[in-house]
């Protein structure tokens, strides 16, 4: 109809403000194939400030990778190549980066992001090899504007990483991870991040003494989530000490796991030293070690029924899962 404006006639800036709300899948597979005006708008760095790669399926057989490979006439799909495309279109302006969990990302990709995305405020790390974990603190310390950090498991260099955050990230306010929370980890949080506002340790092993130390040491906490943890029960003392925290979630916590083994001897997030070489080479997987016997000789067996199957694979639960209960609201 004459007189009606067409979408392609809209100002590019207006289109960009609309497209910034679209997913990366839409920005790469749909919008650019409509018209030239939409291509120009989709290339605006404003559309690439939030790089949530966890919304995409990077498995080789997924519809996304097959469609992307076909539409861009590639010989094969590469996660590193896709990351470089998204980062290049952000022109260094990305403020959020969430790496995929089960497949694709490597430590080299994280290093690349540390150089090309200097303005990140929110970062979700990929699952990394244990051999790469000692280098995490140096990389995280490069993001001077970092405010929130998510990790699907606690790295071996956790204390050093927290120290780097305290020295370099003045606006840091939120941490999410799970793992076996030791006394040295709690001391690092309380000493280096005393002004942290949002902390999620759900599905971790954390004794009551360590939990109380966090509550006492981080006086500005607004959100503390310790759902489905092992090592403590939310008794009257815990609830009383956490009364000043706006959101304190502790559903499903228990002192022991189903095995009812001694926690000093059986850490429910213990990592087998005897695990297969293929498992040792990947991201560390949580295990509850208990004693058994085979032919009269004591052996170590895995007993981790209290943790989800994804956690037992060392993957953790997706950040979008209600079980994680992770938001930075409040």
PDB file of C-alpha atoms in Angstrom:
ATOM      1  CA  UNK A   1       0.000   0.000   0.000  1.00  0.00           C
ATOM      2  CA  UNK A   2       1.331   3.433  -0.989  1.00  0.00           C
ATOM      3  CA  UNK A   3       2.422   5.685   1.842  1.00  0.00           C
ATOM      4  CA  UNK A   4       3.238   2.802   4.217  1.00  0.00           C
ATOM      5  CA  UNK A   5       6.914   2.681   5.199  1.00  0.00           C
ATOM      6  CA  UNK A   6       8.731  -0.560   4.626  1.00  0.00           C
ATOM      7  CA  UNK A   7      11.010  -2.198   7.160  1.00  0.00           C
ATOM      8  CA  UNK A   8      14.008  -1.799   4.876  1.00  0.00           C
ATOM      9  CA  UNK A   9      13.364   1.978   4.770  1.00  0.00           C
ATOM     10  CA  UNK A  10      13.746   2.359   8.515  1.00  0.00           C
ATOM     11  CA  UNK A  11      16.844   4.149   9.793  1.00  0.00           C
ATOM     12  CA  UNK A  12      19.745   1.793  10.397  1.00  0.00           C
ATOM     13  CA  UNK A  13      20.164   3.062  13.966  1.00  0.00           C
ATOM     14  CA  UNK A  14      16.543   2.212  14.739  1.00  0.00           C
ATOM     15  CA  UNK A  15      16.927  -1.243  13.259  1.00  0.00           C
ATOM     16  CA  UNK A  16      20.081  -1.817  15.297  1.00  0.00           C
ATOM     17  CA  UNK A  17      18.241  -0.983  18.536  1.00  0.00           C
ATOM     18  CA  UNK A  18      15.630  -3.584  17.571  1.00  0.00           C
ATOM     19  CA  UNK A  19      18.119  -6.230  16.458  1.00  0.00           C
ATOM     20  CA  UNK A  20      20.180  -5.914  19.648  1.00  0.00           C
ATOM     21  CA  UNK A  21      17.405  -7.898  21.363  1.00  0.00           C
ATOM     22  CA  UNK A  22      17.760 -10.823  18.973  1.00  0.00           C
ATOM     23  CA  UNK A  23      19.778 -13.971  19.592  1.00  0.00           C
ATOM     24  CA  UNK A  24      23.123 -14.635  17.949  1.00  0.00           C
ATOM     25  CA  UNK A  25      21.417 -17.301  15.867  1.00  0.00           C
ATOM     26  CA  UNK A  26      19.019 -14.711  14.439  1.00  0.00           C
ATOM     27  CA  UNK A  27      21.828 -12.222  13.852  1.00  0.00           C
ATOM     28  CA  UNK A  28      23.886 -14.730  11.880  1.00  0.00           C
ATOM     29  CA  UNK A  29      21.382 -17.011  10.129  1.00  0.00           C
ATOM     30  CA  UNK A  30      18.287 -14.905   9.513  1.00  0.00           C
ATOM     31  CA  UNK A  31      18.602 -11.113   9.624  1.00  0.00           C
ATOM     32  CA  UNK A  32      21.551 -10.807   7.181  1.00  0.00           C
ATOM     33  CA  UNK A  33      19.621 -12.680   4.488  1.00  0.00           C
ATOM     34  CA  UNK A  34      16.617 -10.358   4.347  1.00  0.00           C
ATOM     35  CA  UNK A  35      17.892  -7.182   2.672  1.00  0.00           C
ATOM     36  CA  UNK A  36      20.938  -4.890   2.522  1.00  0.00           C
ATOM     37  CA  UNK A  37      19.533  -2.464   5.075  1.00  0.00           C
ATOM     38  CA  UNK A  38      19.125  -5.281   7.570  1.00  0.00           C
ATOM     39  CA  UNK A  39      22.645  -6.478   6.870  1.00  0.00           C
ATOM     40  CA  UNK A  40      24.037  -3.036   7.722  1.00  0.00           C
ATOM     41  CA  UNK A  41      21.958  -2.855  10.893  1.00  0.00           C
ATOM     42  CA  UNK A  42      22.950  -6.358  11.998  1.00  0.00           C
ATOM     43  CA  UNK A  43      26.624  -5.411  11.648  1.00  0.00           C
ATOM     44  CA  UNK A  44      26.249  -2.562  14.147  1.00  0.00           C
ATOM     45  CA  UNK A  45      28.440  -3.230  17.229  1.00  0.00           C
ATOM     46  CA  UNK A  46      25.416  -2.466  19.399  1.00  0.00           C
ATOM     47  CA  UNK A  47      23.953  -5.827  18.350  1.00  0.00           C
ATOM     48  CA  UNK A  48      27.054  -7.682  19.541  1.00  0.00           C
ATOM     49  CA  UNK A  49      27.529  -6.328  23.049  1.00  0.00           C
ATOM     50  CA  UNK A  50      26.050  -9.470  24.598  1.00  0.00           C
ATOM     51  CA  UNK A  51      27.687 -12.669  23.344  1.00  0.00           C
ATOM     52  CA  UNK A  52      25.722 -15.469  24.968  1.00  0.00           C
ATOM     53  CA  UNK A  53      27.193 -18.501  23.254  1.00  0.00           C
ATOM     54  CA  UNK A  54      25.399 -20.888  25.607  1.00  0.00           C
ATOM     55  CA  UNK A  55      22.179 -20.358  23.711  1.00  0.00           C
ATOM     56  CA  UNK A  56      23.701 -22.050  20.656  1.00  0.00           C
ATOM     57  CA  UNK A  57      24.267 -25.729  19.929  1.00  0.00           C
ATOM     58  CA  UNK A  58      27.803 -26.099  18.590  1.00  0.00           C
ATOM     59  CA  UNK A  59      27.699 -29.861  18.197  1.00  0.00           C
ATOM     60  CA  UNK A  60      28.820 -30.841  14.663  1.00  0.00           C
ATOM     61  CA  UNK A  61      25.472 -32.468  13.910  1.00  0.00           C
ATOM     62  CA  UNK A  62      23.278 -29.630  15.218  1.00  0.00           C
ATOM     63  CA  UNK A  63      20.947 -27.684  12.936  1.00  0.00           C
ATOM     64  CA  UNK A  64      22.770 -24.478  13.821  1.00  0.00           C
ATOM     65  CA  UNK A  65      26.246 -25.635  12.765  1.00  0.00           C
ATOM     66  CA  UNK A  66      24.921 -27.306   9.611  1.00  0.00           C
ATOM     67  CA  UNK A  67      22.921 -24.236   8.584  1.00  0.00           C
ATOM     68  CA  UNK A  68      25.751 -21.827   9.376  1.00  0.00           C
ATOM     69  CA  UNK A  69      28.234 -23.913   7.398  1.00  0.00           C
ATOM     70  CA  UNK A  70      25.914 -24.024   4.396  1.00  0.00           C
ATOM     71  CA  UNK A  71      24.865 -20.370   4.386  1.00  0.00           C
ATOM     72  CA  UNK A  72      28.412 -19.079   4.747  1.00  0.00           C
ATOM     73  CA  UNK A  73      29.819 -21.639   2.285  1.00  0.00           C
ATOM     74  CA  UNK A  74      32.331 -23.073   4.752  1.00  0.00           C
ATOM     75  CA  UNK A  75      34.181 -26.344   4.341  1.00  0.00           C
ATOM     76  CA  UNK A  76      33.657 -27.103   8.023  1.00  0.00           C
ATOM     77  CA  UNK A  77      32.384 -25.332  11.112  1.00  0.00           C
ATOM     78  CA  UNK A  78      34.824 -24.043  13.735  1.00  0.00           C
ATOM     79  CA  UNK A  79      33.802 -22.683  17.134  1.00  0.00           C
ATOM     80  CA  UNK A  80      36.947 -20.536  17.259  1.00  0.00           C
ATOM     81  CA  UNK A  81      36.030 -19.099  13.870  1.00  0.00           C
ATOM     82  CA  UNK A  82      32.505 -18.272  15.030  1.00  0.00           C
ATOM     83  CA  UNK A  83      33.862 -16.655  18.197  1.00  0.00           C
ATOM     84  CA  UNK A  84      36.202 -14.484  16.135  1.00  0.00           C
ATOM     85  CA  UNK A  85      33.336 -13.432  13.877  1.00  0.00           C
ATOM     86  CA  UNK A  86      31.152 -12.398  16.830  1.00  0.00           C
ATOM     87  CA  UNK A  87      33.989 -10.606  18.626  1.00  0.00           C
ATOM     88  CA  UNK A  88      35.045  -8.797  15.444  1.00  0.00           C
ATOM     89  CA  UNK A  89      31.510  -7.498  14.949  1.00  0.00           C
ATOM     90  CA  UNK A  90      31.467  -6.177  18.514  1.00  0.00           C
ATOM     91  CA  UNK A  91      34.503  -3.985  17.706  1.00  0.00           C
ATOM     92  CA  UNK A  92      35.820  -4.526  21.223  1.00  0.00           C
ATOM     93  CA  UNK A  93      32.557  -3.373  22.783  1.00  0.00           C
ATOM     94  CA  UNK A  94      31.256  -6.697  24.136  1.00  0.00           C
ATOM     95  CA  UNK A  95      30.242  -6.447  27.801  1.00  0.00           C
ATOM     96  CA  UNK A  96      28.934  -9.988  28.268  1.00  0.00           C
ATOM     97  CA  UNK A  97      30.531 -13.260  27.157  1.00  0.00           C
ATOM     98  CA  UNK A  98      29.209 -16.697  28.028  1.00  0.00           C
ATOM     99  CA  UNK A  99      31.205 -19.613  26.686  1.00  0.00           C
ATOM    100  CA  UNK A 100      29.393 -22.872  25.872  1.00  0.00           C
ATOM    101  CA  UNK A 101      29.821 -25.651  28.411  1.00  0.00           C
ATOM    102  CA  UNK A 102      29.997 -29.124  26.909  1.00  0.00           C
ATOM    103  CA  UNK A 103      31.623 -28.580  23.554  1.00  0.00           C
ATOM    104  CA  UNK A 104      33.726 -26.214  21.473  1.00  0.00           C
ATOM    105  CA  UNK A 105      35.616 -23.700  23.590  1.00  0.00           C
ATOM    106  CA  UNK A 106      39.294 -24.066  24.472  1.00  0.00           C
ATOM    107  CA  UNK A 107      41.792 -22.177  26.590  1.00  0.00           C
ATOM    108  CA  UNK A 108      43.089 -20.547  23.418  1.00  0.00           C
ATOM    109  CA  UNK A 109      39.613 -19.071  22.872  1.00  0.00           C
ATOM    110  CA  UNK A 110      39.649 -17.640  26.384  1.00  0.00           C
ATOM    111  CA  UNK A 111      43.053 -16.055  25.755  1.00  0.00           C
ATOM    112  CA  UNK A 112      41.736 -14.549  22.519  1.00  0.00           C
ATOM    113  CA  UNK A 113      38.746 -13.079  24.352  1.00  0.00           C
ATOM    114  CA  UNK A 114      41.002 -11.565  27.010  1.00  0.00           C
ATOM    115  CA  UNK A 115      42.777  -9.563  24.297  1.00  0.00           C
ATOM    116  CA  UNK A 116      39.826  -8.656  22.081  1.00  0.00           C
ATOM    117  CA  UNK A 117      37.070  -8.078  24.674  1.00  0.00           C
ATOM    118  CA  UNK A 118      38.691  -5.759  27.223  1.00  0.00           C
ATOM    119  CA  UNK A 119      35.405  -4.211  28.398  1.00  0.00           C
ATOM    120  CA  UNK A 120      33.664  -7.340  29.647  1.00  0.00           C
ATOM    121  CA  UNK A 121      31.458  -6.869  32.692  1.00  0.00           C
ATOM    122  CA  UNK A 122      29.995 -10.374  32.806  1.00  0.00           C
ATOM    123  CA  UNK A 123      31.954 -13.557  32.015  1.00  0.00           C
ATOM    124  CA  UNK A 124      30.990 -17.243  32.115  1.00  0.00           C
ATOM    125  CA  UNK A 125      34.045 -19.434  31.730  1.00  0.00           C
ATOM    126  CA  UNK A 126      34.123 -22.619  29.639  1.00  0.00           C
ATOM    127  CA  UNK A 127      35.093 -25.979  31.057  1.00  0.00           C
ATOM    128  CA  UNK A 128      38.883 -26.044  30.826  1.00  0.00           C
ATOM    129  CA  UNK A 129      41.547 -28.693  31.136  1.00  0.00           C
ATOM    130  CA  UNK A 130      43.121 -28.952  34.584  1.00  0.00           C
ATOM    131  CA  UNK A 131      46.490 -28.148  33.013  1.00  0.00           C
ATOM    132  CA  UNK A 132      45.122 -24.742  31.957  1.00  0.00           C
ATOM    133  CA  UNK A 133      43.673 -23.766  35.339  1.00  0.00           C
ATOM    134  CA  UNK A 134      46.872 -22.177  36.750  1.00  0.00           C
ATOM    135  CA  UNK A 135      46.660 -19.538  33.996  1.00  0.00           C
ATOM    136  CA  UNK A 136      43.089 -18.480  34.763  1.00  0.00           C
ATOM    137  CA  UNK A 137      43.995 -15.844  37.416  1.00  0.00           C
ATOM    138  CA  UNK A 138      46.199 -13.850  35.036  1.00  0.00           C
ATOM    139  CA  UNK A 139      43.519 -13.829  32.342  1.00  0.00           C
ATOM    140  CA  UNK A 140      40.651 -12.880  34.649  1.00  0.00           C
ATOM    141  CA  UNK A 141      42.734 -10.054  36.067  1.00  0.00           C
ATOM    142  CA  UNK A 142      42.876  -8.431  32.621  1.00  0.00           C
ATOM    143  CA  UNK A 143      39.166  -7.578  32.688  1.00  0.00           C
ATOM    144  CA  UNK A 144      39.337  -4.381  34.729  1.00  0.00           C
ATOM    145  CA  UNK A 145      35.587  -3.725  34.417  1.00  0.00           C
ATOM    146  CA  UNK A 146      34.497  -7.253  35.354  1.00  0.00           C
ATOM    147  CA  UNK A 147      31.465  -7.348  37.635  1.00  0.00           C
ATOM    148  CA  UNK A 148      30.247 -10.953  37.593  1.00  0.00           C
ATOM    149  CA  UNK A 149      31.964 -14.289  37.005  1.00  0.00           C
ATOM    150  CA  UNK A 150      30.421 -17.736  36.519  1.00  0.00           C
ATOM    151  CA  UNK A 151      32.319 -21.034  36.658  1.00  0.00           C
ATOM    152  CA  UNK A 152      30.844 -24.511  36.433  1.00  0.00           C
ATOM    153  CA  UNK A 153      33.493 -25.880  38.778  1.00  0.00           C
ATOM    154  CA  UNK A 154      36.081 -24.498  41.157  1.00  0.00           C
ATOM    155  CA  UNK A 155      39.533 -24.266  39.493  1.00  0.00           C
ATOM    156  CA  UNK A 156      42.651 -25.388  41.325  1.00  0.00           C
ATOM    157  CA  UNK A 157      43.902 -21.796  41.137  1.00  0.00           C
ATOM    158  CA  UNK A 158      40.807 -20.366  42.823  1.00  0.00           C
ATOM    159  CA  UNK A 159      42.614 -18.515  45.624  1.00  0.00           C
ATOM    160  CA  UNK A 160      45.014 -16.868  43.188  1.00  0.00           C
ATOM    161  CA  UNK A 161      42.136 -15.940  40.888  1.00  0.00           C
ATOM    162  CA  UNK A 162      40.192 -14.255  43.688  1.00  0.00           C
ATOM    163  CA  UNK A 163      43.299 -12.316  44.622  1.00  0.00           C
ATOM    164  CA  UNK A 164      43.684 -11.059  41.052  1.00  0.00           C
ATOM    165  CA  UNK A 165      40.038 -10.007  41.002  1.00  0.00           C
ATOM    166  CA  UNK A 166      40.465  -8.014  44.206  1.00  0.00           C
ATOM    167  CA  UNK A 167      43.524  -6.235  42.782  1.00  0.00           C
ATOM    168  CA  UNK A 168      42.199  -5.469  39.304  1.00  0.00           C
ATOM    169  CA  UNK A 169      38.383  -5.525  39.222  1.00  0.00           C
ATOM    170  CA  UNK A 170      37.118  -2.642  41.329  1.00  0.00           C
ATOM    171  CA  UNK A 171      33.450  -3.143  40.392  1.00  0.00           C
ATOM    172  CA  UNK A 172      33.329  -6.898  40.983  1.00  0.00           C
ATOM    173  CA  UNK A 173      30.131  -7.916  42.783  1.00  0.00           C
ATOM    174  CA  UNK A 174      29.020 -11.447  41.842  1.00  0.00           C
ATOM    175  CA  UNK A 175      30.486 -14.968  41.772  1.00  0.00           C
ATOM    176  CA  UNK A 176      28.856 -18.256  40.871  1.00  0.00           C
ATOM    177  CA  UNK A 177      30.572 -21.639  41.058  1.00  0.00           C
ATOM    178  CA  UNK A 178      30.303 -25.055  42.638  1.00  0.00           C
ATOM    179  CA  UNK A 179      32.859 -27.478  44.014  1.00  0.00           C
ATOM    180  CA  UNK A 180      34.442 -28.562  47.257  1.00  0.00           C
ATOM    181  CA  UNK A 181      34.702 -25.339  49.257  1.00  0.00           C
ATOM    182  CA  UNK A 182      37.713 -25.639  51.536  1.00  0.00           C
ATOM    183  CA  UNK A 183      38.786 -23.389  54.371  1.00  0.00           C
ATOM    184  CA  UNK A 184      41.431 -21.699  52.198  1.00  0.00           C
ATOM    185  CA  UNK A 185      38.765 -20.943  49.577  1.00  0.00           C
ATOM    186  CA  UNK A 186      36.514 -19.334  52.164  1.00  0.00           C
ATOM    187  CA  UNK A 187      39.420 -17.303  53.532  1.00  0.00           C
ATOM    188  CA  UNK A 188      40.211 -16.093  50.014  1.00  0.00           C
ATOM    189  CA  UNK A 189      36.603 -14.976  49.479  1.00  0.00           C
ATOM    190  CA  UNK A 190      36.322 -13.265  52.857  1.00  0.00           C
ATOM    191  CA  UNK A 191      39.760 -11.595  52.674  1.00  0.00           C
ATOM    192  CA  UNK A 192      39.790 -10.592  48.999  1.00  0.00           C
ATOM    193  CA  UNK A 193      36.100 -10.068  48.247  1.00  0.00           C
ATOM    194  CA  UNK A 194      34.630  -8.727  51.509  1.00  0.00           C
ATOM    195  CA  UNK A 195      32.288  -6.393  49.587  1.00  0.00           C
ATOM    196  CA  UNK A 196      30.884  -9.027  47.229  1.00  0.00           C
ATOM    197  CA  UNK A 197      27.114  -8.719  46.876  1.00  0.00           C
ATOM    198  CA  UNK A 198      26.001 -11.888  45.093  1.00  0.00           C
ATOM    199  CA  UNK A 199      27.412 -15.359  45.752  1.00  0.00           C
ATOM    200  CA  UNK A 200      26.102 -18.716  44.520  1.00  0.00           C
ATOM    201  CA  UNK A 201      27.702 -21.947  45.749  1.00  0.00           C
ATOM    202  CA  UNK A 202      24.770 -24.269  45.135  1.00  0.00           C
ATOM    203  CA  UNK A 203      25.509 -28.004  44.784  1.00  0.00           C
ATOM    204  CA  UNK A 204      28.825 -27.640  46.596  1.00  0.00           C
ATOM    205  CA  UNK A 205      30.388 -29.348  49.572  1.00  0.00           C
ATOM    206  CA  UNK A 206      30.736 -26.697  52.269  1.00  0.00           C
ATOM    207  CA  UNK A 207      30.889 -27.379  56.028  1.00  0.00           C
ATOM    208  CA  UNK A 208      28.910 -25.179  58.389  1.00  0.00           C
ATOM    209  CA  UNK A 209      32.039 -23.490  59.738  1.00  0.00           C
ATOM    210  CA  UNK A 210      33.030 -22.359  56.254  1.00  0.00           C
ATOM    211  CA  UNK A 211      29.531 -21.097  55.496  1.00  0.00           C
ATOM    212  CA  UNK A 212      29.444 -19.068  58.709  1.00  0.00           C
ATOM    213  CA  UNK A 213      32.859 -17.606  57.905  1.00  0.00           C
ATOM    214  CA  UNK A 214      31.570 -16.413  54.525  1.00  0.00           C
ATOM    215  CA  UNK A 215      28.499 -14.845  56.124  1.00  0.00           C
ATOM    216  CA  UNK A 216      30.587 -13.107  58.773  1.00  0.00           C
ATOM    217  CA  UNK A 217      33.338 -12.022  56.372  1.00  0.00           C
ATOM    218  CA  UNK A 218      31.179 -10.724  53.518  1.00  0.00           C
ATOM    219  CA  UNK A 219      28.988  -8.201  55.310  1.00  0.00           C
ATOM    220  CA  UNK A 220      27.553  -6.629  52.160  1.00  0.00           C
ATOM    221  CA  UNK A 221      26.062  -9.816  50.727  1.00  0.00           C
ATOM    222  CA  UNK A 222      22.614  -9.276  49.237  1.00  0.00           C
ATOM    223  CA  UNK A 223      22.247 -12.729  47.665  1.00  0.00           C
ATOM    224  CA  UNK A 224      23.626 -16.024  48.970  1.00  0.00           C
ATOM    225  CA  UNK A 225      22.546 -19.256  47.313  1.00  0.00           C
ATOM    226  CA  UNK A 226      23.668 -22.587  48.740  1.00  0.00           C
ATOM    227  CA  UNK A 227      20.878 -24.851  47.512  1.00  0.00           C
ATOM    228  CA  UNK A 228      21.453 -28.633  47.517  1.00  0.00           C
ATOM    229  CA  UNK A 229      24.780 -28.367  49.299  1.00  0.00           C
ATOM    230  CA  UNK A 230      26.352 -31.075  51.441  1.00  0.00           C
ATOM    231  CA  UNK A 231      28.204 -30.402  54.675  1.00  0.00           C
ATOM    232  CA  UNK A 232      25.687 -28.406  56.711  1.00  0.00           C
ATOM    233  CA  UNK A 233      22.044 -28.046  57.587  1.00  0.00           C
ATOM    234  CA  UNK A 234      20.361 -24.667  57.744  1.00  0.00           C
ATOM    235  CA  UNK A 235      19.750 -24.737  61.498  1.00  0.00           C
ATOM    236  CA  UNK A 236      18.671 -21.820  63.656  1.00  0.00           C
ATOM    237  CA  UNK A 237      22.224 -20.500  64.011  1.00  0.00           C
ATOM    238  CA  UNK A 238      22.838 -20.419  60.263  1.00  0.00           C
ATOM    239  CA  UNK A 239      19.495 -18.768  59.561  1.00  0.00           C
ATOM    240  CA  UNK A 240      20.082 -16.212  62.328  1.00  0.00           C
ATOM    241  CA  UNK A 241      23.529 -15.284  61.076  1.00  0.00           C
ATOM    242  CA  UNK A 242      22.191 -14.915  57.526  1.00  0.00           C
ATOM    243  CA  UNK A 243      19.202 -12.830  58.613  1.00  0.00           C
ATOM    244  CA  UNK A 244      20.798  -9.648  57.261  1.00  0.00           C
ATOM    245  CA  UNK A 245      21.096 -11.092  53.743  1.00  0.00           C
ATOM    246  CA  UNK A 246      18.217 -10.051  51.508  1.00  0.00           C
ATOM    247  CA  UNK A 247      18.047 -13.373  49.617  1.00  0.00           C
ATOM    248  CA  UNK A 248      19.345 -16.471  51.399  1.00  0.00           C
ATOM    249  CA  UNK A 249      18.445 -19.746  49.675  1.00  0.00           C
ATOM    250  CA  UNK A 250      19.376 -23.080  51.241  1.00  0.00           C
ATOM    251  CA  UNK A 251      16.799 -25.580  50.002  1.00  0.00           C
ATOM    252  CA  UNK A 252      17.876 -29.222  49.938  1.00  0.00           C
ATOM    253  CA  UNK A 253      21.017 -28.837  52.058  1.00  0.00           C
ATOM    254  CA  UNK A 254      22.101 -31.741  54.238  1.00  0.00           C
ATOM    255  CA  UNK A 255      24.950 -32.685  56.510  1.00  0.00           C
ATOM    256  CA  UNK A 256      25.731 -36.005  54.833  1.00  0.00           C
ATOM    257  CA  UNK A 257      25.060 -37.585  51.485  1.00  0.00           C
ATOM    258  CA  UNK A 258      23.081 -40.808  51.128  1.00  0.00           C
ATOM    259  CA  UNK A 259      26.173 -42.894  51.852  1.00  0.00           C
ATOM    260  CA  UNK A 260      26.278 -41.402  55.378  1.00  0.00           C
ATOM    261  CA  UNK A 261      30.073 -41.557  55.297  1.00  0.00           C
ATOM    262  CA  UNK A 262      32.349 -39.417  57.428  1.00  0.00           C
ATOM    263  CA  UNK A 263      32.925 -36.067  55.718  1.00  0.00           C
ATOM    264  CA  UNK A 264      36.520 -35.871  56.920  1.00  0.00           C
ATOM    265  CA  UNK A 265      37.208 -39.062  55.038  1.00  0.00           C
ATOM    266  CA  UNK A 266      34.623 -38.787  52.256  1.00  0.00           C
ATOM    267  CA  UNK A 267      34.485 -35.445  50.506  1.00  0.00           C
ATOM    268  CA  UNK A 268      31.428 -35.601  48.213  1.00  0.00           C
ATOM    269  CA  UNK A 269      33.287 -33.532  45.640  1.00  0.00           C
ATOM    270  CA  UNK A 270      36.525 -35.458  45.907  1.00  0.00           C
ATOM    271  CA  UNK A 271      38.352 -35.980  42.617  1.00  0.00           C
ATOM    272  CA  UNK A 272      39.794 -39.440  42.172  1.00  0.00           C
ATOM    273  CA  UNK A 273      43.528 -39.586  41.752  1.00  0.00           C
ATOM    274  CA  UNK A 274      42.950 -43.048  40.303  1.00  0.00           C
ATOM    275  CA  UNK A 275      40.571 -41.901  37.572  1.00  0.00           C
ATOM    276  CA  UNK A 276      41.176 -42.980  34.012  1.00  0.00           C
ATOM    277  CA  UNK A 277      43.782 -41.008  32.009  1.00  0.00           C
ATOM    278  CA  UNK A 278      41.075 -39.756  29.640  1.00  0.00           C
ATOM    279  CA  UNK A 279      39.176 -38.264  32.584  1.00  0.00           C
ATOM    280  CA  UNK A 280      42.307 -36.704  34.107  1.00  0.00           C
ATOM    281  CA  UNK A 281      43.044 -34.905  30.866  1.00  0.00           C
ATOM    282  CA  UNK A 282      39.690 -33.109  30.887  1.00  0.00           C
ATOM    283  CA  UNK A 283      37.837 -30.864  33.273  1.00  0.00           C
ATOM    284  CA  UNK A 284      37.828 -32.196  36.823  1.00  0.00           C
ATOM    285  CA  UNK A 285      34.745 -34.224  37.730  1.00  0.00           C
ATOM    286  CA  UNK A 286      33.310 -34.290  41.262  1.00  0.00           C
ATOM    287  CA  UNK A 287      33.252 -37.601  43.055  1.00  0.00           C
ATOM    288  CA  UNK A 288      32.296 -38.865  46.456  1.00  0.00           C
ATOM    289  CA  UNK A 289      34.935 -41.429  47.376  1.00  0.00           C
ATOM    290  CA  UNK A 290      33.997 -44.282  49.656  1.00  0.00           C
ATOM    291  CA  UNK A 291      35.835 -47.399  50.666  1.00  0.00           C
ATOM    292  CA  UNK A 292      34.908 -50.774  49.243  1.00  0.00           C
ATOM    293  CA  UNK A 293      36.707 -54.030  48.655  1.00  0.00           C
ATOM    294  CA  UNK A 294      37.351 -56.117  45.609  1.00  0.00           C
ATOM    295  CA  UNK A 295      38.866 -59.508  46.234  1.00  0.00           C
ATOM    296  CA  UNK A 296      39.825 -58.487  49.744  1.00  0.00           C
ATOM    297  CA  UNK A 297      41.782 -55.370  48.664  1.00  0.00           C
ATOM    298  CA  UNK A 298      40.429 -51.915  49.456  1.00  0.00           C
ATOM    299  CA  UNK A 299      39.582 -49.779  46.442  1.00  0.00           C
ATOM    300  CA  UNK A 300      37.990 -46.395  45.863  1.00  0.00           C
ATOM    301  CA  UNK A 301      34.531 -46.313  44.377  1.00  0.00           C
ATOM    302  CA  UNK A 302      32.393 -43.442  43.162  1.00  0.00           C
ATOM    303  CA  UNK A 303      29.171 -42.687  45.002  1.00  0.00           C
ATOM    304  CA  UNK A 304      27.633 -39.431  43.894  1.00  0.00           C
ATOM    305  CA  UNK A 305      23.913 -40.118  43.640  1.00  0.00           C
ATOM    306  CA  UNK A 306      23.139 -36.841  45.353  1.00  0.00           C
ATOM    307  CA  UNK A 307      24.466 -34.888  42.393  1.00  0.00           C
ATOM    308  CA  UNK A 308      22.845 -34.609  38.950  1.00  0.00           C
ATOM    309  CA  UNK A 309      24.160 -36.736  36.096  1.00  0.00           C
ATOM    310  CA  UNK A 310      25.515 -33.640  34.346  1.00  0.00           C
ATOM    311  CA  UNK A 311      27.508 -32.754  37.439  1.00  0.00           C
ATOM    312  CA  UNK A 312      28.909 -36.247  37.644  1.00  0.00           C
ATOM    313  CA  UNK A 313      30.274 -35.764  34.148  1.00  0.00           C
ATOM    314  CA  UNK A 314      32.067 -32.613  35.299  1.00  0.00           C
ATOM    315  CA  UNK A 315      29.731 -30.431  33.278  1.00  0.00           C
ATOM    316  CA  UNK A 316      27.625 -28.881  36.000  1.00  0.00           C
ATOM    317  CA  UNK A 317      24.104 -27.617  35.514  1.00  0.00           C
ATOM    318  CA  UNK A 318      23.301 -25.043  32.843  1.00  0.00           C
ATOM    319  CA  UNK A 319      23.044 -21.501  34.164  1.00  0.00           C
ATOM    320  CA  UNK A 320      19.532 -21.341  32.793  1.00  0.00           C
ATOM    321  CA  UNK A 321      18.425 -24.297  34.902  1.00  0.00           C
ATOM    322  CA  UNK A 322      16.101 -23.460  37.811  1.00  0.00           C
ATOM    323  CA  UNK A 323      18.185 -25.808  39.926  1.00  0.00           C
ATOM    324  CA  UNK A 324      21.073 -23.411  39.765  1.00  0.00           C
ATOM    325  CA  UNK A 325      18.931 -20.550  41.008  1.00  0.00           C
ATOM    326  CA  UNK A 326      21.393 -18.030  39.669  1.00  0.00           C
ATOM    327  CA  UNK A 327      20.517 -14.426  39.056  1.00  0.00           C
ATOM    328  CA  UNK A 328      22.131 -11.153  39.930  1.00  0.00           C
ATOM    329  CA  UNK A 329      18.863  -9.530  40.897  1.00  0.00           C
ATOM    330  CA  UNK A 330      18.415  -7.648  44.122  1.00  0.00           C
TER     331      UNK A 330
END
